mmCIF file of C-alpha atoms and ligand atoms in Angstrom:
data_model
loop_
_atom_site.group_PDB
_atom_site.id
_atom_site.type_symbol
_atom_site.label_atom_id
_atom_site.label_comp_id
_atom_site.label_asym_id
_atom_site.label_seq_id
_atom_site.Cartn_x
_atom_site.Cartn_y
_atom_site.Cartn_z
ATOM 1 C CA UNK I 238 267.442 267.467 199.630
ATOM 2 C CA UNK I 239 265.364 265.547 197.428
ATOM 3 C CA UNK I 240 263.726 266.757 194.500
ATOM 4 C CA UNK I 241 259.897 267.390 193.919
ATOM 5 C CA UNK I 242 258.498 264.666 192.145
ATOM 6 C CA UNK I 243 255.349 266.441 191.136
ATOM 7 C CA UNK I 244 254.873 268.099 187.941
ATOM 8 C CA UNK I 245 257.344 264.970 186.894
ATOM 9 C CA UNK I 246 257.225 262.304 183.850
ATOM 10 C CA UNK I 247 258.729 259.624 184.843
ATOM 11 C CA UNK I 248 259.540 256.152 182.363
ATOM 12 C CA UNK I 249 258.928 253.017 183.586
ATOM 13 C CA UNK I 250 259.870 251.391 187.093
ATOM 14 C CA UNK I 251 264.002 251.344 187.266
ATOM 15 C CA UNK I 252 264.489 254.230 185.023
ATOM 16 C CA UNK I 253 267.383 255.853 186.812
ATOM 17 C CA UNK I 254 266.932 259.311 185.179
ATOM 18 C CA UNK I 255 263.509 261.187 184.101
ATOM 19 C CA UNK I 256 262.435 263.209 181.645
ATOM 20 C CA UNK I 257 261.220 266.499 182.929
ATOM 21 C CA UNK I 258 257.444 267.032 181.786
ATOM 22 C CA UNK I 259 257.131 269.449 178.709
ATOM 23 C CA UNK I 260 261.173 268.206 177.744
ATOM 24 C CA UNK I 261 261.740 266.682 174.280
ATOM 25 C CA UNK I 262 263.846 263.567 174.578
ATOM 26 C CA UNK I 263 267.621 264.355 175.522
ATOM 27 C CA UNK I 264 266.636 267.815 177.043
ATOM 28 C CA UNK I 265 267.349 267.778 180.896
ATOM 29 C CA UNK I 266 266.733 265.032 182.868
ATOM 30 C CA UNK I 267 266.486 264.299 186.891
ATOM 31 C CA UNK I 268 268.607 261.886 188.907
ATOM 32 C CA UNK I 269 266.161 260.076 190.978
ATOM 33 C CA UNK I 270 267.173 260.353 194.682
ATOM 34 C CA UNK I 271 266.581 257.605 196.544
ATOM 35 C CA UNK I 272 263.479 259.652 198.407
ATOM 36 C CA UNK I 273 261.658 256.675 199.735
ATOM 37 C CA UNK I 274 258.129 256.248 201.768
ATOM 38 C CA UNK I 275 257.988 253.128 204.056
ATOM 39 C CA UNK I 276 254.477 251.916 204.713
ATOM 40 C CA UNK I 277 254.197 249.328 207.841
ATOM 41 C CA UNK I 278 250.683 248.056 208.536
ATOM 42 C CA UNK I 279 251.223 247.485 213.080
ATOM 43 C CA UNK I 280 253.116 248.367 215.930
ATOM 44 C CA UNK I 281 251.732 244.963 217.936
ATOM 45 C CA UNK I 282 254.024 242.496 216.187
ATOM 46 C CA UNK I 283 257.444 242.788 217.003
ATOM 47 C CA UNK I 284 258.914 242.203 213.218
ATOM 48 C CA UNK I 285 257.264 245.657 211.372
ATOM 49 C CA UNK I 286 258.564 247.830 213.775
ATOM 50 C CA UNK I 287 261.764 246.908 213.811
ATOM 51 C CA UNK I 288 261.924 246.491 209.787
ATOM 52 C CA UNK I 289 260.273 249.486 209.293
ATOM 53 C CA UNK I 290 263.361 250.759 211.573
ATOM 54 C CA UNK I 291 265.751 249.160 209.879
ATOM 55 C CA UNK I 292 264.432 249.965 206.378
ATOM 56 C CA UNK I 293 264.980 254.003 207.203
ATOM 57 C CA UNK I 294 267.982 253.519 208.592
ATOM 58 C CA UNK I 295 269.755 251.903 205.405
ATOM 59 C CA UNK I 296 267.832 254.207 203.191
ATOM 60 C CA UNK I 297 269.279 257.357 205.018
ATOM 61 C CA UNK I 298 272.436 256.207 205.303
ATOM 62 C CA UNK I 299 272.804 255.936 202.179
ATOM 63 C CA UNK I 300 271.679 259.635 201.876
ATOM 64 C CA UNK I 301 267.896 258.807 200.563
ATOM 65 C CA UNK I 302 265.083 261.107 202.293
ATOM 66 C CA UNK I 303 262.499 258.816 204.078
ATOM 67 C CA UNK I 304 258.847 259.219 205.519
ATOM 68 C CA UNK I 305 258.291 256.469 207.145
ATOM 69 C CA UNK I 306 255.022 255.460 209.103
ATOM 70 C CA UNK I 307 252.614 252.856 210.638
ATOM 71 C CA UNK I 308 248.812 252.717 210.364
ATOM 72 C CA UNK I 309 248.552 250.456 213.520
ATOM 73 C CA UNK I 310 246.002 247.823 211.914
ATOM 74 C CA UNK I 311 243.919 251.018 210.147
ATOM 75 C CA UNK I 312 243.046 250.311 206.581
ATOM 76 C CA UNK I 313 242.263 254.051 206.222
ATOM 77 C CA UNK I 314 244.713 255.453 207.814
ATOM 78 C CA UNK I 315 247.438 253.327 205.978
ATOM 79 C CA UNK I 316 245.635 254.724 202.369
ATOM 80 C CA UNK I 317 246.213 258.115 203.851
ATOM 81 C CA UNK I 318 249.600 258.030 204.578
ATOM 82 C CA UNK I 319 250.166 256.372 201.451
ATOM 83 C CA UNK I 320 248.816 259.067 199.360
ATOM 84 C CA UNK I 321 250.544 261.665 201.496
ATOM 85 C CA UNK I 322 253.731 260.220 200.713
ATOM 86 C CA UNK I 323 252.421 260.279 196.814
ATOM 87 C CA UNK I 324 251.675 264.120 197.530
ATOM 88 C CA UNK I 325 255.153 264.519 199.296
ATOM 89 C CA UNK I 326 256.873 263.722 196.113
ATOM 90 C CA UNK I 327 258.501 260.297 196.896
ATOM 91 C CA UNK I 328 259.957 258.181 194.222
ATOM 92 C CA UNK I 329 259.717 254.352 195.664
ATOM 93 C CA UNK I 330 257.111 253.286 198.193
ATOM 94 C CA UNK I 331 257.586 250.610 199.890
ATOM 95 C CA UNK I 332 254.618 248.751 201.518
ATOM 96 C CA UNK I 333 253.781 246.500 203.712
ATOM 97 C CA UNK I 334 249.841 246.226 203.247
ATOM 98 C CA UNK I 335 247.250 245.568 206.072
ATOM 99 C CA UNK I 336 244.719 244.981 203.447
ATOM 100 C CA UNK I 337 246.024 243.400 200.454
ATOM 101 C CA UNK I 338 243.227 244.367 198.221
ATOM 102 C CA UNK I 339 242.299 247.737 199.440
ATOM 103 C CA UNK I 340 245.665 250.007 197.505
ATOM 104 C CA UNK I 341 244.528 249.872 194.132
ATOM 105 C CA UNK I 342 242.864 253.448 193.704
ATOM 106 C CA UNK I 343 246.411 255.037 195.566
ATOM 107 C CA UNK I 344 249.095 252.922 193.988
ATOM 108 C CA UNK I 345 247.092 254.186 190.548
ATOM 109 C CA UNK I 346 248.182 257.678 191.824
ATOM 110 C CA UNK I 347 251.199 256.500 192.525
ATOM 111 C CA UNK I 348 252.354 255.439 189.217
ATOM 112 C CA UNK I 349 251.056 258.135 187.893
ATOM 113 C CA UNK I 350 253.820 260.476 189.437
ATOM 114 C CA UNK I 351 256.201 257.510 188.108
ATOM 115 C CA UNK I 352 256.670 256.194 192.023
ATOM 116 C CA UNK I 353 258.370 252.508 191.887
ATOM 117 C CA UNK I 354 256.516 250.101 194.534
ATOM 118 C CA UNK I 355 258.247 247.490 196.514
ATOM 119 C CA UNK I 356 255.172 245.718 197.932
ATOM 120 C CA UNK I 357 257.062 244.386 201.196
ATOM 121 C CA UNK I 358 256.547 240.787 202.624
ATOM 122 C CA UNK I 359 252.783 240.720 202.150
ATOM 123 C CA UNK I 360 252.138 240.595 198.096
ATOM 124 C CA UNK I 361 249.491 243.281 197.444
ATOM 125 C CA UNK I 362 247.003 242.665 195.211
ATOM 126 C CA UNK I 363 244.554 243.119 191.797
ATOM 127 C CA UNK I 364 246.554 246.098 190.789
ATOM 128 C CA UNK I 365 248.790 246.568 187.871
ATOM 129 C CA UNK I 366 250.397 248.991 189.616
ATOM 130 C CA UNK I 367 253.140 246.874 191.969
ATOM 131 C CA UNK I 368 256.744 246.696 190.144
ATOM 132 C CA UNK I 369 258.313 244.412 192.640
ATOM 133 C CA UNK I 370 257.370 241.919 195.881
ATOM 134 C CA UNK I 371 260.561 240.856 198.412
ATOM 135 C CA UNK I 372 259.344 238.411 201.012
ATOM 136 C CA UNK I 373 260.525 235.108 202.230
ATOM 137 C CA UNK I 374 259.110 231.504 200.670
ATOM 138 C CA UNK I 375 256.085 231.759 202.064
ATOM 139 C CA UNK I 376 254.831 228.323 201.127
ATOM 140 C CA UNK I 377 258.192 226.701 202.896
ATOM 141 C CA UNK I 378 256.820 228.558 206.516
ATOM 142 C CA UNK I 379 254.176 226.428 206.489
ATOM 143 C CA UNK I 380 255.715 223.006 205.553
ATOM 144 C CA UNK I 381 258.313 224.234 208.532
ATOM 145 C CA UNK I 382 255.319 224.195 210.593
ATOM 146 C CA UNK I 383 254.108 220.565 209.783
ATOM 147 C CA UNK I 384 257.179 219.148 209.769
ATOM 148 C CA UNK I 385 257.711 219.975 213.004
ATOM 149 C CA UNK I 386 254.473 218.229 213.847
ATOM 150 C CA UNK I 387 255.173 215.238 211.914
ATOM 151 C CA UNK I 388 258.437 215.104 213.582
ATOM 152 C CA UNK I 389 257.190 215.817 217.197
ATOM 153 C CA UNK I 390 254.546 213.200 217.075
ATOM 154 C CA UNK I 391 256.504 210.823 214.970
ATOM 155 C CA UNK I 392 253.809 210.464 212.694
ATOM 156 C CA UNK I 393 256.025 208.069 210.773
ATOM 157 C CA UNK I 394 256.592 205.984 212.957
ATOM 158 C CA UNK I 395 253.716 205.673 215.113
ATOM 159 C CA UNK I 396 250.159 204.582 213.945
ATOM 160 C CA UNK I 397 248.207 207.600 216.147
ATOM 161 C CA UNK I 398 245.511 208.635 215.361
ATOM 162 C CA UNK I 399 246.376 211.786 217.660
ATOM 163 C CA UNK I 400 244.291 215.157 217.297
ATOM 164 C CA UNK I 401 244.941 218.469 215.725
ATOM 165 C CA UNK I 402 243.705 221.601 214.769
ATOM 166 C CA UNK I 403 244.560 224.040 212.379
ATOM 167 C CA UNK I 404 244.674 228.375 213.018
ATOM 168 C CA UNK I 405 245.244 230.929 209.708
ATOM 169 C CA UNK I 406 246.210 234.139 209.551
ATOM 170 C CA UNK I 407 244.622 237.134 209.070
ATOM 171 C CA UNK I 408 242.461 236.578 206.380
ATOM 172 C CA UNK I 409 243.409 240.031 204.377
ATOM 173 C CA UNK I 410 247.028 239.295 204.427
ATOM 174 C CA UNK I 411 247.831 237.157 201.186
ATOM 175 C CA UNK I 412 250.519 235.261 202.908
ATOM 176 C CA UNK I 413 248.005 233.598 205.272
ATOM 177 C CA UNK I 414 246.941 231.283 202.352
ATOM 178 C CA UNK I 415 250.207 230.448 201.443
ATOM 179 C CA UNK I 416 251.596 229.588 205.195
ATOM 180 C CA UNK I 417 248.017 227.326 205.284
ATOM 181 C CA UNK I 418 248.739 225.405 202.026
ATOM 182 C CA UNK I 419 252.167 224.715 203.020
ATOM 183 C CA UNK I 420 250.804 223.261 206.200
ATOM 184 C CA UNK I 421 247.719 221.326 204.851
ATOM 185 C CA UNK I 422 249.747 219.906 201.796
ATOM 186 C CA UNK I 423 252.575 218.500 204.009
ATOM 187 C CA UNK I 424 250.253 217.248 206.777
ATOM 188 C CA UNK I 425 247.434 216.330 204.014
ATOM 189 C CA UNK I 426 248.526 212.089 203.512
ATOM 190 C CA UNK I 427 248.427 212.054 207.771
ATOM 191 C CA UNK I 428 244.957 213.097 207.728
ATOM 192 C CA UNK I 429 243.468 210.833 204.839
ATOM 193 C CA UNK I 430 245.488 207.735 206.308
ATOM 194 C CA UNK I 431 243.458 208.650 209.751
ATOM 195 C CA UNK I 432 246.565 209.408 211.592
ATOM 196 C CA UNK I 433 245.621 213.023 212.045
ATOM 197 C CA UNK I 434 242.282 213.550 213.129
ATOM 198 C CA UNK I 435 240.212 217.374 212.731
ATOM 199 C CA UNK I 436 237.501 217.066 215.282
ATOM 200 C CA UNK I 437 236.088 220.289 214.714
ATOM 201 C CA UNK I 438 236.402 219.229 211.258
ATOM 202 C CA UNK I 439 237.038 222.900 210.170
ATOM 203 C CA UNK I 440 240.140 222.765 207.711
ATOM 204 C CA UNK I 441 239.613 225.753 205.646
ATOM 205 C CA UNK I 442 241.401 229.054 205.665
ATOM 206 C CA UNK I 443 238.037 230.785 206.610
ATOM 207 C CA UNK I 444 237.022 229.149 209.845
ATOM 208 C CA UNK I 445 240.561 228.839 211.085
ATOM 209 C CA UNK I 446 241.129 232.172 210.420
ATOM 210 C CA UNK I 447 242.514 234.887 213.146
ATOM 211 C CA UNK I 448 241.581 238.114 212.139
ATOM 212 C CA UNK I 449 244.411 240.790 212.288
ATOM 213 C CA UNK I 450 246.828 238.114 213.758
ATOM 214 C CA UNK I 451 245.516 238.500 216.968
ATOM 215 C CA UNK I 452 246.569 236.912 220.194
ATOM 216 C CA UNK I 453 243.048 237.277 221.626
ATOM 217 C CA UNK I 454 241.312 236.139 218.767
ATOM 218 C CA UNK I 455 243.142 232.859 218.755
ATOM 219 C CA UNK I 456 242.689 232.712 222.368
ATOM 220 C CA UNK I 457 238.922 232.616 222.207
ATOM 221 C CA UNK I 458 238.717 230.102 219.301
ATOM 222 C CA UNK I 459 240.825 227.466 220.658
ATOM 223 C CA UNK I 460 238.858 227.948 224.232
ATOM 224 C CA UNK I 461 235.297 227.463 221.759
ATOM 225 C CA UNK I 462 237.405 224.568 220.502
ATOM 226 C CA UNK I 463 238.387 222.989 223.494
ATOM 227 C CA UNK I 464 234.743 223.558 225.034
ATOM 228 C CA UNK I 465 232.900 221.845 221.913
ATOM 229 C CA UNK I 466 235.250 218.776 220.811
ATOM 230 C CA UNK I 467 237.782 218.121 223.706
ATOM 231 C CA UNK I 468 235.943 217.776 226.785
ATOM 232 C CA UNK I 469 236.596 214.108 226.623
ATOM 233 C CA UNK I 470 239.685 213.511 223.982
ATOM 234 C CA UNK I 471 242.908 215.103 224.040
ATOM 235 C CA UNK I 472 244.473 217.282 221.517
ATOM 236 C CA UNK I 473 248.103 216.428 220.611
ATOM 237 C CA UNK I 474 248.513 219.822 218.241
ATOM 238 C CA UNK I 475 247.833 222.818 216.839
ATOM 239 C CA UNK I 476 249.183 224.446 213.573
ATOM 240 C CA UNK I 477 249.676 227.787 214.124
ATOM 241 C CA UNK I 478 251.027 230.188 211.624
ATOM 242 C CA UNK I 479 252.428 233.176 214.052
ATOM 243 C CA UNK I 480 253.838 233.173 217.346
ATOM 244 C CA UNK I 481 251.279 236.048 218.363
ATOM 245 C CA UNK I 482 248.684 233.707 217.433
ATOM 246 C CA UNK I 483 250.937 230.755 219.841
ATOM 247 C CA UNK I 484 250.611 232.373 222.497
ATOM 248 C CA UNK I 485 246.700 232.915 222.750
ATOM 249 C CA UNK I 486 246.324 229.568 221.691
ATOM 250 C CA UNK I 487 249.023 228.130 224.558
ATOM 251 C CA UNK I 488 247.293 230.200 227.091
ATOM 252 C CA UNK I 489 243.963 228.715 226.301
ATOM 253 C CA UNK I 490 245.305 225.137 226.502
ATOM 254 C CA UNK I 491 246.619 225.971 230.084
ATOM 255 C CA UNK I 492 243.240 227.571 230.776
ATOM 256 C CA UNK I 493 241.897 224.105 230.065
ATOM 257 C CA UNK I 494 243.943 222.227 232.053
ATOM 258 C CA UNK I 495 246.729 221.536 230.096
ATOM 259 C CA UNK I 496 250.146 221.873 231.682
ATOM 260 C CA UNK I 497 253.089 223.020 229.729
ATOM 261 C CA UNK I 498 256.007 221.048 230.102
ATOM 262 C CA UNK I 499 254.301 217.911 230.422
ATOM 263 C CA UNK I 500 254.603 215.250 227.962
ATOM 264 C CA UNK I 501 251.286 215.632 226.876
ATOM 265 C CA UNK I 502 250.925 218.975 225.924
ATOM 266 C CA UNK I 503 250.389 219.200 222.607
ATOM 267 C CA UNK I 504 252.680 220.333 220.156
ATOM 268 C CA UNK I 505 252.394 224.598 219.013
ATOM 269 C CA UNK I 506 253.936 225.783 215.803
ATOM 270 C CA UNK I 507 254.503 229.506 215.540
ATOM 271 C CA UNK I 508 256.484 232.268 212.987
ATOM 272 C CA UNK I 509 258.675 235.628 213.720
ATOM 273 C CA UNK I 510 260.918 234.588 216.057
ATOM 274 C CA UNK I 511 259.493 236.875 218.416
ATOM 275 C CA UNK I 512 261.723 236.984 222.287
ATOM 276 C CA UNK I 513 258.252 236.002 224.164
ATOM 277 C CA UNK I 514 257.843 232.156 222.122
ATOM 278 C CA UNK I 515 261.737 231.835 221.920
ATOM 279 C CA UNK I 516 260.850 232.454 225.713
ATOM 280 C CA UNK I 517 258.816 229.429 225.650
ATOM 281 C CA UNK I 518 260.540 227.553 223.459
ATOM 282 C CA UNK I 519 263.634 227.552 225.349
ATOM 283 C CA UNK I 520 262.541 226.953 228.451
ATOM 284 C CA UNK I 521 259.597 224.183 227.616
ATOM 285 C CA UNK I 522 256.503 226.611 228.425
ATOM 286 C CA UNK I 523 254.649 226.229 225.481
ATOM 287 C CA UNK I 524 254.959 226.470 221.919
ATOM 288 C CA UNK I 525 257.973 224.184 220.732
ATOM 289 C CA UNK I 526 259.184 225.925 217.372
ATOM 290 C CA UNK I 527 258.721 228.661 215.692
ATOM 291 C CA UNK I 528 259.932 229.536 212.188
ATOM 292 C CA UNK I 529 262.598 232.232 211.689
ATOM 293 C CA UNK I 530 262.466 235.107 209.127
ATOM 294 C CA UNK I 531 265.967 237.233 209.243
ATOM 295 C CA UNK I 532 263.856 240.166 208.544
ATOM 296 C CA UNK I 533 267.516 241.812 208.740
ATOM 297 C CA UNK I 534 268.192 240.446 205.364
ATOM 298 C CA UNK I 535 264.852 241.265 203.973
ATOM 299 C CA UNK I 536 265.412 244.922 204.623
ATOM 300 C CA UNK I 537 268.663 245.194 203.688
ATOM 301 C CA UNK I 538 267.593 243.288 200.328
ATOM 302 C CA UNK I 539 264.608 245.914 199.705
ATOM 303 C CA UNK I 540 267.356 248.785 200.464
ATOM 304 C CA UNK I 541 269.270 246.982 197.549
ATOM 305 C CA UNK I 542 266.507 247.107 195.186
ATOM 306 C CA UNK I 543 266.129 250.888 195.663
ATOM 307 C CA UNK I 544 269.573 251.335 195.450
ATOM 308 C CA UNK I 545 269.772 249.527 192.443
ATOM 309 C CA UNK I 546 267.111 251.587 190.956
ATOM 310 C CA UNK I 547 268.875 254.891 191.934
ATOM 311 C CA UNK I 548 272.336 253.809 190.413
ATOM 312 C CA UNK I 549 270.504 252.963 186.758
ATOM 313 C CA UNK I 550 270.515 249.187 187.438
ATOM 314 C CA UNK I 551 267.621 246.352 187.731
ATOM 315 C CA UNK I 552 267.237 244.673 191.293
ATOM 316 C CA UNK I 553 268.088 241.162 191.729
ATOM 317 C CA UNK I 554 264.874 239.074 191.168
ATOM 318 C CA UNK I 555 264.852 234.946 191.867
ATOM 319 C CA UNK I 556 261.051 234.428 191.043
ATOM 320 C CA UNK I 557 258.864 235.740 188.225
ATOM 321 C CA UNK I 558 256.826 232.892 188.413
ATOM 322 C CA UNK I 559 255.267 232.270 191.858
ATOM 323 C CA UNK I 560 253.493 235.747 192.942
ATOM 324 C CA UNK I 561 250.328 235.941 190.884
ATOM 325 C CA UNK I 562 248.533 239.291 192.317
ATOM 326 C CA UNK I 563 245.910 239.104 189.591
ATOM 327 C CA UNK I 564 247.344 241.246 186.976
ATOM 328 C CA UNK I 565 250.864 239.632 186.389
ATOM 329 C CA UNK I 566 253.631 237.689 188.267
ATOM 330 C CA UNK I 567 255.163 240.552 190.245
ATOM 331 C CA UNK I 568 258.873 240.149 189.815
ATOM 332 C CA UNK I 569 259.665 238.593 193.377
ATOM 333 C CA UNK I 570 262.880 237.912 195.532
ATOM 334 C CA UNK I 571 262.305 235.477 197.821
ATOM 335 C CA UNK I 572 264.581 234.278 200.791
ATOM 336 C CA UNK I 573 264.558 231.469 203.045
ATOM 337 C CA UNK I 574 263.063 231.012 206.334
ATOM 338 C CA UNK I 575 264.448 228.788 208.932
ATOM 339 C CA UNK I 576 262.653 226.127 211.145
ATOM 340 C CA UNK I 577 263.907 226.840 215.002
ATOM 341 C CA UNK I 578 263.071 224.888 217.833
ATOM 342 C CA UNK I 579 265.231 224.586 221.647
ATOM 343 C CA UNK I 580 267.730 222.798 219.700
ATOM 344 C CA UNK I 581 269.297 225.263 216.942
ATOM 345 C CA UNK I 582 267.500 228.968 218.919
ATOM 346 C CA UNK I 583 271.119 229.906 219.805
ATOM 347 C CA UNK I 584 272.690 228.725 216.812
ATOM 348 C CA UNK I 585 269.928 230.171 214.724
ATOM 349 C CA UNK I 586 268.942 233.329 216.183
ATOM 350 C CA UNK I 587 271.007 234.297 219.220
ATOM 351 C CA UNK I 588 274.627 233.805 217.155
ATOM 352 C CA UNK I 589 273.505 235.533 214.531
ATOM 353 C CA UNK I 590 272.843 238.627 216.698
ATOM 354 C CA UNK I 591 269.400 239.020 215.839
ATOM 355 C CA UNK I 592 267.848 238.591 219.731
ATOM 356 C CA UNK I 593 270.834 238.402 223.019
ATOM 357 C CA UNK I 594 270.197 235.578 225.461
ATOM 358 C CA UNK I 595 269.117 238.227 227.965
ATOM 359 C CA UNK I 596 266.302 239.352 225.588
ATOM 360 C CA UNK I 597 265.005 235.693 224.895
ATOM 361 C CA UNK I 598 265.146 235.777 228.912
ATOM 362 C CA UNK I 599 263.168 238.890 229.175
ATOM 363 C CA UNK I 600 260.927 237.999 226.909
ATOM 364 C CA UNK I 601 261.413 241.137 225.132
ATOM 365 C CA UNK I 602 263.149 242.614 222.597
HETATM 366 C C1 BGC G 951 254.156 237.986 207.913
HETATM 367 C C2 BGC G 951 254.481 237.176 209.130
HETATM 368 C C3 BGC G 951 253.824 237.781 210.359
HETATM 369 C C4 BGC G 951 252.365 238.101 210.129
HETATM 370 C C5 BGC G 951 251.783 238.849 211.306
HETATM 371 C C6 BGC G 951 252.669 238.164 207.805
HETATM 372 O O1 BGC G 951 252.370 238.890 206.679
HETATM 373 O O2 BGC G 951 254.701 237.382 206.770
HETATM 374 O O3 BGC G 951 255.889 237.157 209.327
HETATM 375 O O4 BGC G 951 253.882 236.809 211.381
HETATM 376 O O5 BGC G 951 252.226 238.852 208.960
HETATM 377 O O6 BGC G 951 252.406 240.064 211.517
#
């Protein structure tokens, strides 16, 4: 049973026991107890369901009390079942935001009842109110993603100029801008030698952005895309930031005409790992890599933190400098993601029992 945070004065973030309100100091104090509330922002990618799964899991195990719930893309429904978690009494939150600027008024609550927040993968921001951020290199996801291109088209080697275009993420989510900048900057000396060519000429997050990381969305942009600047040139490849987003965009590029398999279809980055573009990936269908997140490790990290916490300690942190959510550098730790493409998928993510062959062959996980 956990304890009723209400009516509590808590000290600051990583205190491991609390003052009861009204108590002078050494009077009686309460243990905190691990009672967590896990905030995941959709059930349509694969990675937030299974984290948010895997997040409860460790917490229980360990004998915490979780709520844990999904606001299936609703900005309003994730503030509410923030704030009922607040109400509930928790003592960490952990959060993965839909809207990264839309939490401030809630997390205020929050810290008023002395909660700790974890904000999870996707920095939230222009609050004061965040104590810690655990997410992968963000920047590195997107220089994955170029590098692939570079390497695919042997940019170095051969004088072009071949085509690409560029897709964001959902412009809400605060990693989109880093997975673009670690794109543009790596593919950025290609494009001013006139190797790489933008015919649409859009090469800002806004335009290239896919609201809500849709599939469909990314689908009907590359279609406008293909309609408008490639009726008569070809395009050699597309940087694309999530596999969701991969596959809209693939199935456009066959909707034009393009064949997968064939040597000239162009090249399609993509992100999570997820069994439908390993799919692909393995068997030559469409995208050719996709950049893997052991979102394993991240949850298992974010179950240390709050362990940490319980057991009077300080999480491990390997950033303070990087996260800038507008108030401070939120204390970060960061992990590394991993480029995979047909070469290293069973090495990479099969061996390491995150997806079995037979899933990657479904094409589900
Ligand atoms: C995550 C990515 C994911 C995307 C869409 C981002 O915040 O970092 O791993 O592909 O959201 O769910």
């Amino acid at each position: 049973m956990h304890l009723s945070r209400r009516g509590l004065l808590f000290g600051s973030a990583g205190a491991a026991a609390v003052s009861l309100a009204g108590c002078g100091a050494g009077e009686e104090t309460a243990q905190l107890t691990g009672f967590t509330g896990i905030a995941m922002p959709t059930d349509t990618s694969e990675r937030w369901v299974i984290e948010g799964k895997s997040l409860e899991d460790n917490l229980k195990k360990l004998g915490y009390d979780v709520i844990h719930q999904n606001a299936k893309d609703d900005i309003d429904t994730q503030i509410k079942q923030i704030q009922s978690m607040v109400d509930e009494g928790v003592e960490f939150l952990i959060i993965a935001a839909i809207d990264n600027k839309s939490l401030g008024a809630v997390l205020a609550e929050a810290k008023n009842q002395g909660v700790t927040v974890i904000s999870y993968d996707r920095l939230i921001l222009e609050t004061p109110d965040v104590d810690y951020y655990a997410s992968f290199d963000n920047y590195q996801v997107g220089v994955l993603q170029a590098t692939h291109i570079i390497d695919r088209l042997q940019l170095n080697e051969q004088s072009g100029p071949f085509n690409i275009e560029l897709f964001s993420g959902d412009p809400g989510d605060n990693n989109s801008q880093y997975f673009f900048m670690g794109g543009l900057d790596t593919l950025e000396s290609y494009i001013y030698e006139g190797k790489l060519v933008i015919l649409s000429g859009e090469t800002e997050q806004s335009p290239t952005s896919t609201k809500a990381w849709s599939g469909d969305v990314a689908f009907e942009r590359m279609e406008g895309l293909l309609k408008d600047f490639y009726e008569d040139e070809d395009l050699h490849a597309v940087l694309s930031p999530y596999d969701g987003i991969s596959r809209g965009v693939v199935e456009a590029l066959v909707d034009n005409g393009y064949e997968p398999g064939e040597d000239d279809f162009p090249i399609v980055t993509g992100q999570d790992a997820e069994a439908q573009s390993l799919k692909a990936i393995k068997e030559g269908t469409g995208q050719t890599e996709t950049v893997f997140k052991d979102t394993r490790q991240l949850a298992s990290t974010v179950t240390e933190m709050v362990e940490a916490i319980v057991n009077g300690g300080d999480p491990e942190i390997n950033d303070r400098g990087t996260y800038d959510n507008g108030f401070k550098f939120v204390p970060s730790l960061l992990l590394e993601p991993v480029d995979v493409t047909a070469e290293n998928y069973q090495e990479v993510v099969v061996d390491s029992g995150y997806l079995t062959e037979d899933q990657i062959d479904a094409g589900q996980a």
